[in-house]
Amino acid sequence: SRINIGYNASQKGTVVVSALNLQGQVQLIKQVNVNKGSNNIIIAEAAGWSNGIYIIGISVENAPVASVKVIKQ
């Protein structure tokens, strides 16, 4: 199944979404275009991940702005 992340952007632009498992292995790094205000970021690639806990991070211009822990079951 995919993961949906809500993100409120201060301006229109591009963010980098990353996902790590608890072993620190990178599962995903991708650029996503966002609009100013509320955005729904869909991580369809999560369908192929094993069940477990992942840390999803969002960065703007190489600076982390948000992170969330998700559990895939």
C-alpha positions as a Python dict, from the first residue, in 0.01 Angstrom:
ca = {
    (1, 'S'): (0, 0, 0),
    (2, 'R'): (109, 356, -56),
    (3, 'I'): (181, 622, 206),
    (4, 'N'): (11, 962, 201),
    (5, 'I'): (181, 1253, 376),
    (6, 'G'): (15, 1590, 433),
    (7, 'Y'): (255, 1883, 399),
    (8, 'N'): (189, 2256, 432),
    (9, 'A'): (436, 2446, 212),
    (10, 'S'): (522, 2811, 272),
    (11, 'Q'): (576, 2861, -101),
    (12, 'K'): (548, 2684, -434),
    (13, 'G'): (855, 2484, -526),
    (14, 'T'): (1027, 2150, -504),
    (15, 'V'): (1089, 1942, -193),
    (16, 'V'): (1295, 1626, -149),
    (17, 'V'): (1115, 1335, 13),
    (18, 'S'): (1331, 1064, 167),
    (19, 'A'): (1249, 741, 346),
    (20, 'L'): (1476, 537, 570),
    (21, 'N'): (1412, 211, 748),
    (22, 'L'): (1519, 171, 1109),
    (23, 'Q'): (1850, 20, 996),
    (24, 'G'): (1928, 351, 826),
    (25, 'Q'): (1894, 210, 476),
    (26, 'V'): (1760, 454, 218),
    (27, 'Q'): (1434, 327, 71),
    (28, 'L'): (1348, 633, -133),
    (29, 'I'): (1474, 975, -237),
    (30, 'K'): (1260, 1172, -481),
    (31, 'Q'): (1179, 1528, -573),
    (32, 'V'): (817, 1639, -547),
    (33, 'N'): (663, 1961, -673),
    (34, 'V'): (445, 2133, -414),
    (35, 'N'): (212, 2430, -419),
    (36, 'K'): (193, 2699, -153),
    (37, 'G'): (-38, 2576, 123),
    (38, 'S'): (-172, 2227, 180),
    (39, 'N'): (-24, 1939, -23),
    (40, 'N'): (-78, 1564, -25),
    (41, 'I'): (246, 1380, -103),
    (42, 'I'): (184, 1024, -222),
    (43, 'I'): (458, 765, -182),
    (44, 'A'): (336, 490, -414),
    (45, 'E'): (677, 320, -395),
    (46, 'A'): (593, 209, -39),
    (47, 'A'): (380, -69, -187),
    (48, 'G'): (700, -265, -247),
    (49, 'W'): (846, -213, 100),
    (50, 'S'): (849, -476, 374),
    (51, 'N'): (631, -427, 679),
    (52, 'G'): (804, -219, 945),
    (53, 'I'): (878, 130, 1069),
    (54, 'Y'): (1007, 399, 836),
    (55, 'I'): (1118, 759, 884),
    (56, 'I'): (987, 988, 610),
    (57, 'G'): (1169, 1319, 579),
    (58, 'I'): (1097, 1631, 377),
    (59, 'S'): (1376, 1875, 292),
    (60, 'V'): (1375, 2214, 119),
    (61, 'E'): (1705, 2339, -26),
    (62, 'N'): (1898, 2067, 163),
    (63, 'A'): (1746, 2172, 498),
    (64, 'P'): (1516, 1928, 680),
    (65, 'V'): (1175, 2083, 743),
    (66, 'A'): (965, 1787, 855),
    (67, 'S'): (987, 1421, 947),
    (68, 'V'): (736, 1160, 1050),
    (69, 'K'): (757, 799, 1164),
    (70, 'V'): (521, 564, 983),
    (71, 'I'): (439, 200, 1044),
    (72, 'K'): (366, -14, 738),
    (73, 'Q'): (163, -323, 818),
}
